[in-house]
Amino acid sequence: MSRRLELIFVNSQGKNVTVGVVDPKEDLTAEAVEGAMQSVINANVFDSGGDLVAITGARVVTREVNNLLVY
């Protein structure tokens, strides 16, 4: 099973931008994630169609793969 933390921002063009972090820590809190996201905005680390200007949300996505046929 794999886990991915998705950080969702709004850029200066009003579009959502998702940044993914593979295998995040199990004990993440909303406060810690929000603080990290605000740091990303403040540092202007990413430019995806415009500067990131606001936080939309964050989620942990879990994926499980069950192979039915493998050669």
PDB file of N, CA and C in Angstrom:
ATOM      1  N   MET A   1       0.847  -1.165   0.000  1.00  0.00           N
ATOM      2  CA  MET A   1       0.000   0.000   0.000  1.00  0.00           C
ATOM      3  C   MET A   1       0.899   1.237   0.000  1.00  0.00           C
ATOM      4  N   SER A   2       0.561   2.206  -0.825  1.00  0.00           N
ATOM      5  CA  SER A   2       1.353   3.434  -0.866  1.00  0.00           C
ATOM      6  C   SER A   2       0.513   4.607  -0.364  1.00  0.00           C
ATOM      7  N   ARG A   3       1.210   5.596   0.162  1.00  0.00           N
ATOM      8  CA  ARG A   3       0.549   6.798   0.678  1.00  0.00           C
ATOM      9  C   ARG A   3       1.175   8.010   0.019  1.00  0.00           C
ATOM     10  N   ARG A   4       0.356   9.023  -0.195  1.00  0.00           N
ATOM     11  CA  ARG A   4       0.823  10.261  -0.810  1.00  0.00           C
ATOM     12  C   ARG A   4       0.074  11.422  -0.171  1.00  0.00           C
ATOM     13  N   LEU A   5       0.825  12.408   0.282  1.00  0.00           N
ATOM     14  CA  LEU A   5       0.243  13.635   0.813  1.00  0.00           C
ATOM     15  C   LEU A   5       0.071  14.600  -0.347  1.00  0.00           C
ATOM     16  N   GLU A   6      -1.144  15.077  -0.563  1.00  0.00           N
ATOM     17  CA  GLU A   6      -1.405  16.039  -1.627  1.00  0.00           C
ATOM     18  C   GLU A   6      -1.702  17.396  -1.001  1.00  0.00           C
ATOM     19  N   LEU A   7      -0.881  18.377  -1.359  1.00  0.00           N
ATOM     20  CA  LEU A   7      -1.031  19.751  -0.888  1.00  0.00           C
ATOM     21  C   LEU A   7      -1.671  20.542  -2.023  1.00  0.00           C
ATOM     22  N   ILE A   8      -2.818  21.126  -1.768  1.00  0.00           N
ATOM     23  CA  ILE A   8      -3.569  21.788  -2.831  1.00  0.00           C
ATOM     24  C   ILE A   8      -3.580  23.297  -2.580  1.00  0.00           C
ATOM     25  N   PHE A   9      -3.075  24.022  -3.569  1.00  0.00           N
ATOM     26  CA  PHE A   9      -2.964  25.474  -3.504  1.00  0.00           C
ATOM     27  C   PHE A   9      -3.784  26.100  -4.629  1.00  0.00           C
ATOM     28  N   VAL A  10      -3.966  27.426  -4.552  1.00  0.00           N
ATOM     29  CA  VAL A  10      -4.505  28.219  -5.655  1.00  0.00           C
ATOM     30  C   VAL A  10      -3.379  29.109  -6.133  1.00  0.00           C
ATOM     31  N   ASN A  11      -3.210  29.202  -7.470  1.00  0.00           N
ATOM     32  CA  ASN A  11      -2.168  30.085  -7.988  1.00  0.00           C
ATOM     33  C   ASN A  11      -2.754  31.459  -8.323  1.00  0.00           C
ATOM     34  N   SER A  12      -1.899  32.359  -8.774  1.00  0.00           N
ATOM     35  CA  SER A  12      -2.328  33.733  -9.046  1.00  0.00           C
ATOM     36  C   SER A  12      -3.309  33.828 -10.212  1.00  0.00           C
ATOM     37  N   GLN A  13      -3.460  32.755 -10.974  1.00  0.00           N
ATOM     38  CA  GLN A  13      -4.430  32.709 -12.066  1.00  0.00           C
ATOM     39  C   GLN A  13      -5.775  32.129 -11.615  1.00  0.00           C
ATOM     40  N   GLY A  14      -5.871  31.780 -10.323  1.00  0.00           N
ATOM     41  CA  GLY A  14      -7.114  31.228  -9.789  1.00  0.00           C
ATOM     42  C   GLY A  14      -7.297  29.739 -10.025  1.00  0.00           C
ATOM     43  N   LYS A  15      -6.241  29.055 -10.444  1.00  0.00           N
ATOM     44  CA  LYS A  15      -6.330  27.617 -10.717  1.00  0.00           C
ATOM     45  C   LYS A  15      -5.709  26.805  -9.584  1.00  0.00           C
ATOM     46  N   ASN A  16      -6.260  25.625  -9.350  1.00  0.00           N
ATOM     47  CA  ASN A  16      -5.711  24.736  -8.331  1.00  0.00           C
ATOM     48  C   ASN A  16      -4.401  24.113  -8.809  1.00  0.00           C
ATOM     49  N   VAL A  17      -3.460  23.999  -7.881  1.00  0.00           N
ATOM     50  CA  VAL A  17      -2.170  23.362  -8.129  1.00  0.00           C
ATOM     51  C   VAL A  17      -1.961  22.351  -7.015  1.00  0.00           C
ATOM     52  N   THR A  18      -1.671  21.102  -7.369  1.00  0.00           N
ATOM     53  CA  THR A  18      -1.456  20.054  -6.376  1.00  0.00           C
ATOM     54  C   THR A  18       0.012  19.649  -6.365  1.00  0.00           C
ATOM     55  N   VAL A  19       0.590  19.642  -5.169  1.00  0.00           N
ATOM     56  CA  VAL A  19       1.970  19.208  -4.971  1.00  0.00           C
ATOM     57  C   VAL A  19       1.902  17.919  -4.161  1.00  0.00           C
ATOM     58  N   GLY A  20       2.556  16.863  -4.640  1.00  0.00           N
ATOM     59  CA  GLY A  20       2.498  15.572  -3.970  1.00  0.00           C
ATOM     60  C   GLY A  20       3.776  15.234  -3.231  1.00  0.00           C
ATOM     61  N   VAL A  21       3.613  14.625  -2.063  1.00  0.00           N
ATOM     62  CA  VAL A  21       4.742  14.146  -1.258  1.00  0.00           C
ATOM     63  C   VAL A  21       4.521  12.649  -1.028  1.00  0.00           C
ATOM     64  N   VAL A  22       5.448  11.834  -1.518  1.00  0.00           N
ATOM     65  CA  VAL A  22       5.328  10.380  -1.407  1.00  0.00           C
ATOM     66  C   VAL A  22       5.742   9.925  -0.008  1.00  0.00           C
ATOM     67  N   ASP A  23       5.015   8.967   0.532  1.00  0.00           N
ATOM     68  CA  ASP A  23       5.289   8.363   1.839  1.00  0.00           C
ATOM     69  C   ASP A  23       5.431   9.386   2.966  1.00  0.00           C
ATOM     70  N   PRO A  24       4.386  10.166   3.223  1.00  0.00           N
ATOM     71  CA  PRO A  24       4.455  11.138   4.320  1.00  0.00           C
ATOM     72  C   PRO A  24       4.459  10.436   5.678  1.00  0.00           C
ATOM     73  N   LYS A  25       4.886  11.151   6.696  1.00  0.00           N
ATOM     74  CA  LYS A  25       4.876  10.608   8.054  1.00  0.00           C
ATOM     75  C   LYS A  25       3.452  10.239   8.457  1.00  0.00           C
ATOM     76  N   GLU A  26       3.336   9.219   9.274  1.00  0.00           N
ATOM     77  CA  GLU A  26       2.022   8.740   9.727  1.00  0.00           C
ATOM     78  C   GLU A  26       1.326   9.726  10.659  1.00  0.00           C
ATOM     79  N   ASP A  27       2.107  10.453  11.451  1.00  0.00           N
ATOM     80  CA  ASP A  27       1.530  11.268  12.523  1.00  0.00           C
ATOM     81  C   ASP A  27       1.391  12.748  12.162  1.00  0.00           C
ATOM     82  N   LEU A  28       1.166  13.060  10.900  1.00  0.00           N
ATOM     83  CA  LEU A  28       1.004  14.453  10.493  1.00  0.00           C
ATOM     84  C   LEU A  28      -0.251  15.049  11.110  1.00  0.00           C
ATOM     85  N   THR A  29      -0.161  16.324  11.470  1.00  0.00           N
ATOM     86  CA  THR A  29      -1.331  17.040  11.964  1.00  0.00           C
ATOM     87  C   THR A  29      -1.717  18.107  10.951  1.00  0.00           C
ATOM     88  N   ALA A  30      -2.968  18.517  11.004  1.00  0.00           N
ATOM     89  CA  ALA A  30      -3.442  19.571  10.110  1.00  0.00           C
ATOM     90  C   ALA A  30      -2.643  20.853  10.322  1.00  0.00           C
ATOM     91  N   GLU A  31      -2.313  21.141  11.569  1.00  0.00           N
ATOM     92  CA  GLU A  31      -1.568  22.360  11.881  1.00  0.00           C
ATOM     93  C   GLU A  31      -0.166  22.329  11.273  1.00  0.00           C
ATOM     94  N   ALA A  32       0.499  21.189  11.361  1.00  0.00           N
ATOM     95  CA  ALA A  32       1.850  21.067  10.800  1.00  0.00           C
ATOM     96  C   ALA A  32       1.825  21.194   9.284  1.00  0.00           C
ATOM     97  N   VAL A  33       0.852  20.565   8.653  1.00  0.00           N
ATOM     98  CA  VAL A  33       0.743  20.625   7.197  1.00  0.00           C
ATOM     99  C   VAL A  33       0.422  22.050   6.755  1.00  0.00           C
ATOM    100  N   GLU A  34      -0.495  22.697   7.442  1.00  0.00           N
ATOM    101  CA  GLU A  34      -0.850  24.074   7.089  1.00  0.00           C
ATOM    102  C   GLU A  34       0.350  25.006   7.239  1.00  0.00           C
ATOM    103  N   GLY A  35       1.126  24.831   8.296  1.00  0.00           N
ATOM    104  CA  GLY A  35       2.326  25.641   8.491  1.00  0.00           C
ATOM    105  C   GLY A  35       3.337  25.434   7.380  1.00  0.00           C
ATOM    106  N   ALA A  36       3.525  24.183   6.978  1.00  0.00           N
ATOM    107  CA  ALA A  36       4.455  23.884   5.886  1.00  0.00           C
ATOM    108  C   ALA A  36       3.959  24.480   4.574  1.00  0.00           C
ATOM    109  N   MET A  37       2.664  24.394   4.347  1.00  0.00           N
ATOM    110  CA  MET A  37       2.104  24.956   3.118  1.00  0.00           C
ATOM    111  C   MET A  37       2.263  26.472   3.082  1.00  0.00           C
ATOM    112  N   GLN A  38       2.066  27.115   4.215  1.00  0.00           N
ATOM    113  CA  GLN A  38       2.239  28.568   4.271  1.00  0.00           C
ATOM    114  C   GLN A  38       3.694  28.936   4.016  1.00  0.00           C
ATOM    115  N   SER A  39       4.617  28.123   4.499  1.00  0.00           N
ATOM    116  CA  SER A  39       6.046  28.353   4.236  1.00  0.00           C
ATOM    117  C   SER A  39       6.355  28.241   2.746  1.00  0.00           C
ATOM    118  N   VAL A  40       5.730  27.286   2.068  1.00  0.00           N
ATOM    119  CA  VAL A  40       5.916  27.137   0.623  1.00  0.00           C
ATOM    120  C   VAL A  40       5.430  28.397  -0.099  1.00  0.00           C
ATOM    121  N   ILE A  41       4.274  28.907   0.303  1.00  0.00           N
ATOM    122  CA  ILE A  41       3.749  30.135  -0.309  1.00  0.00           C
ATOM    123  C   ILE A  41       4.685  31.305  -0.042  1.00  0.00           C
ATOM    124  N   ASN A  42       5.091  31.469   1.210  1.00  0.00           N
ATOM    125  CA  ASN A  42       5.943  32.603   1.589  1.00  0.00           C
ATOM    126  C   ASN A  42       7.293  32.582   0.883  1.00  0.00           C
ATOM    127  N   ALA A  43       7.848  31.390   0.683  1.00  0.00           N
ATOM    128  CA  ALA A  43       9.168  31.262   0.052  1.00  0.00           C
ATOM    129  C   ALA A  43       9.079  31.296  -1.475  1.00  0.00           C
ATOM    130  N   ASN A  44       7.859  31.263  -2.001  1.00  0.00           N
ATOM    131  CA  ASN A  44       7.643  31.288  -3.450  1.00  0.00           C
ATOM    132  C   ASN A  44       8.459  30.183  -4.132  1.00  0.00           C
ATOM    133  N   VAL A  45       8.349  28.981  -3.584  1.00  0.00           N
ATOM    134  CA  VAL A  45       9.145  27.840  -4.029  1.00  0.00           C
ATOM    135  C   VAL A  45       8.713  27.332  -5.408  1.00  0.00           C
ATOM    136  N   PHE A  46       7.423  27.287  -5.674  1.00  0.00           N
ATOM    137  CA  PHE A  46       6.908  26.729  -6.920  1.00  0.00           C
ATOM    138  C   PHE A  46       6.226  27.807  -7.748  1.00  0.00           C
ATOM    139  N   ASP A  47       6.300  27.636  -9.063  1.00  0.00           N
ATOM    140  CA  ASP A  47       5.599  28.518  -9.994  1.00  0.00           C
ATOM    141  C   ASP A  47       4.925  27.629 -11.021  1.00  0.00           C
ATOM    142  N   SER A  48       3.662  27.396 -10.836  1.00  0.00           N
ATOM    143  CA  SER A  48       2.923  26.522 -11.739  1.00  0.00           C
ATOM    144  C   SER A  48       1.783  27.325 -12.358  1.00  0.00           C
ATOM    145  N   GLY A  49       2.084  28.014 -13.443  1.00  0.00           N
ATOM    146  CA  GLY A  49       1.070  28.848 -14.078  1.00  0.00           C
ATOM    147  C   GLY A  49       0.814  30.126 -13.312  1.00  0.00           C
ATOM    148  N   GLY A  50       1.694  30.464 -12.398  1.00  0.00           N
ATOM    149  CA  GLY A  50       1.553  31.649 -11.558  1.00  0.00           C
ATOM    150  C   GLY A  50       1.971  31.314 -10.144  1.00  0.00           C
ATOM    151  N   ASP A  51       2.301  32.325  -9.385  1.00  0.00           N
ATOM    152  CA  ASP A  51       2.712  32.117  -7.994  1.00  0.00           C
ATOM    153  C   ASP A  51       1.590  31.468  -7.191  1.00  0.00           C
ATOM    154  N   LEU A  52       1.961  30.618  -6.235  1.00  0.00           N
ATOM    155  CA  LEU A  52       0.977  30.044  -5.320  1.00  0.00           C
ATOM    156  C   LEU A  52       0.583  31.135  -4.335  1.00  0.00           C
ATOM    157  N   VAL A  53      -0.722  31.356  -4.174  1.00  0.00           N
ATOM    158  CA  VAL A  53      -1.176  32.484  -3.362  1.00  0.00           C
ATOM    159  C   VAL A  53      -2.062  32.095  -2.183  1.00  0.00           C
ATOM    160  N   ALA A  54      -2.633  30.890  -2.199  1.00  0.00           N
ATOM    161  CA  ALA A  54      -3.528  30.497  -1.107  1.00  0.00           C
ATOM    162  C   ALA A  54      -3.566  28.978  -0.970  1.00  0.00           C
ATOM    163  N   ILE A  55      -3.968  28.549   0.214  1.00  0.00           N
ATOM    164  CA  ILE A  55      -4.134  27.129   0.522  1.00  0.00           C
ATOM    165  C   ILE A  55      -5.586  26.745   0.266  1.00  0.00           C
ATOM    166  N   THR A  56      -5.773  25.661  -0.475  1.00  0.00           N
ATOM    167  CA  THR A  56      -7.119  25.141  -0.709  1.00  0.00           C
ATOM    168  C   THR A  56      -7.412  23.964   0.206  1.00  0.00           C
ATOM    169  N   GLY A  57      -6.411  23.108   0.421  1.00  0.00           N
ATOM    170  CA  GLY A  57      -6.614  21.951   1.280  1.00  0.00           C
ATOM    171  C   GLY A  57      -5.443  20.998   1.199  1.00  0.00           C
ATOM    172  N   ALA A  58      -5.553  19.918   1.935  1.00  0.00           N
ATOM    173  CA  ALA A  58      -4.526  18.871   1.927  1.00  0.00           C
ATOM    174  C   ALA A  58      -5.220  17.550   2.244  1.00  0.00           C
ATOM    175  N   ARG A  59      -4.663  16.487   1.690  1.00  0.00           N
ATOM    176  CA  ARG A  59      -5.249  15.168   1.937  1.00  0.00           C
ATOM    177  C   ARG A  59      -4.174  14.104   1.803  1.00  0.00           C
ATOM    178  N   VAL A  60      -4.402  12.990   2.463  1.00  0.00           N
ATOM    179  CA  VAL A  60      -3.536  11.827   2.310  1.00  0.00           C
ATOM    180  C   VAL A  60      -4.310  10.817   1.469  1.00  0.00           C
ATOM    181  N   VAL A  61      -3.697  10.416   0.361  1.00  0.00           N
ATOM    182  CA  VAL A  61      -4.312   9.449  -0.543  1.00  0.00           C
ATOM    183  C   VAL A  61      -3.598   8.117  -0.348  1.00  0.00           C
ATOM    184  N   THR A  62      -4.365   7.072  -0.083  1.00  0.00           N
ATOM    185  CA  THR A  62      -3.824   5.733   0.109  1.00  0.00           C
ATOM    186  C   THR A  62      -4.216   4.882  -1.093  1.00  0.00           C
ATOM    187  N   ARG A  63      -3.246   4.152  -1.607  1.00  0.00           N
ATOM    188  CA  ARG A  63      -3.482   3.327  -2.796  1.00  0.00           C
ATOM    189  C   ARG A  63      -3.033   1.904  -2.510  1.00  0.00           C
ATOM    190  N   GLU A  64      -3.911   0.971  -2.797  1.00  0.00           N
ATOM    191  CA  GLU A  64      -3.591  -0.443  -2.621  1.00  0.00           C
ATOM    192  C   GLU A  64      -3.739  -1.143  -3.965  1.00  0.00           C
ATOM    193  N   VAL A  65      -2.739  -1.911  -4.341  1.00  0.00           N
ATOM    194  CA  VAL A  65      -2.749  -2.630  -5.612  1.00  0.00           C
ATOM    195  C   VAL A  65      -2.817  -4.123  -5.328  1.00  0.00           C
ATOM    196  N   ASN A  66      -3.778  -4.786  -5.942  1.00  0.00           N
ATOM    197  CA  ASN A  66      -3.907  -6.241  -5.849  1.00  0.00           C
ATOM    198  C   ASN A  66      -3.685  -6.814  -7.242  1.00  0.00           C
ATOM    199  N   ASN A  67      -2.542  -7.441  -7.460  1.00  0.00           N
ATOM    200  CA  ASN A  67      -2.229  -8.031  -8.754  1.00  0.00           C
ATOM    201  C   ASN A  67      -3.105  -9.253  -8.992  1.00  0.00           C
ATOM    202  N   LEU A  68      -3.721  -9.296 -10.146  1.00  0.00           N
ATOM    203  CA  LEU A  68      -4.534 -10.448 -10.520  1.00  0.00           C
ATOM    204  C   LEU A  68      -3.756 -11.424 -11.387  1.00  0.00           C
ATOM    205  N   LEU A  69      -2.831 -10.893 -12.155  1.00  0.00           N
ATOM    206  CA  LEU A  69      -2.057 -11.727 -13.054  1.00  0.00           C
ATOM    207  C   LEU A  69      -0.688 -11.088 -13.236  1.00  0.00           C
ATOM    208  N   VAL A  70       0.354 -11.845 -12.924  1.00  0.00           N
ATOM    209  CA  VAL A  70       1.718 -11.340 -13.053  1.00  0.00           C
ATOM    210  C   VAL A  70       2.542 -12.394 -13.771  1.00  0.00           C
ATOM    211  N   TYR A  71       3.294 -11.998 -14.786  1.00  0.00           N
ATOM    212  CA  TYR A  71       4.158 -12.927 -15.527  1.00  0.00           C
ATOM    213  C   TYR A  71       5.588 -12.700 -15.156  1.00  0.00           C
TER     214      TYR A  71
END
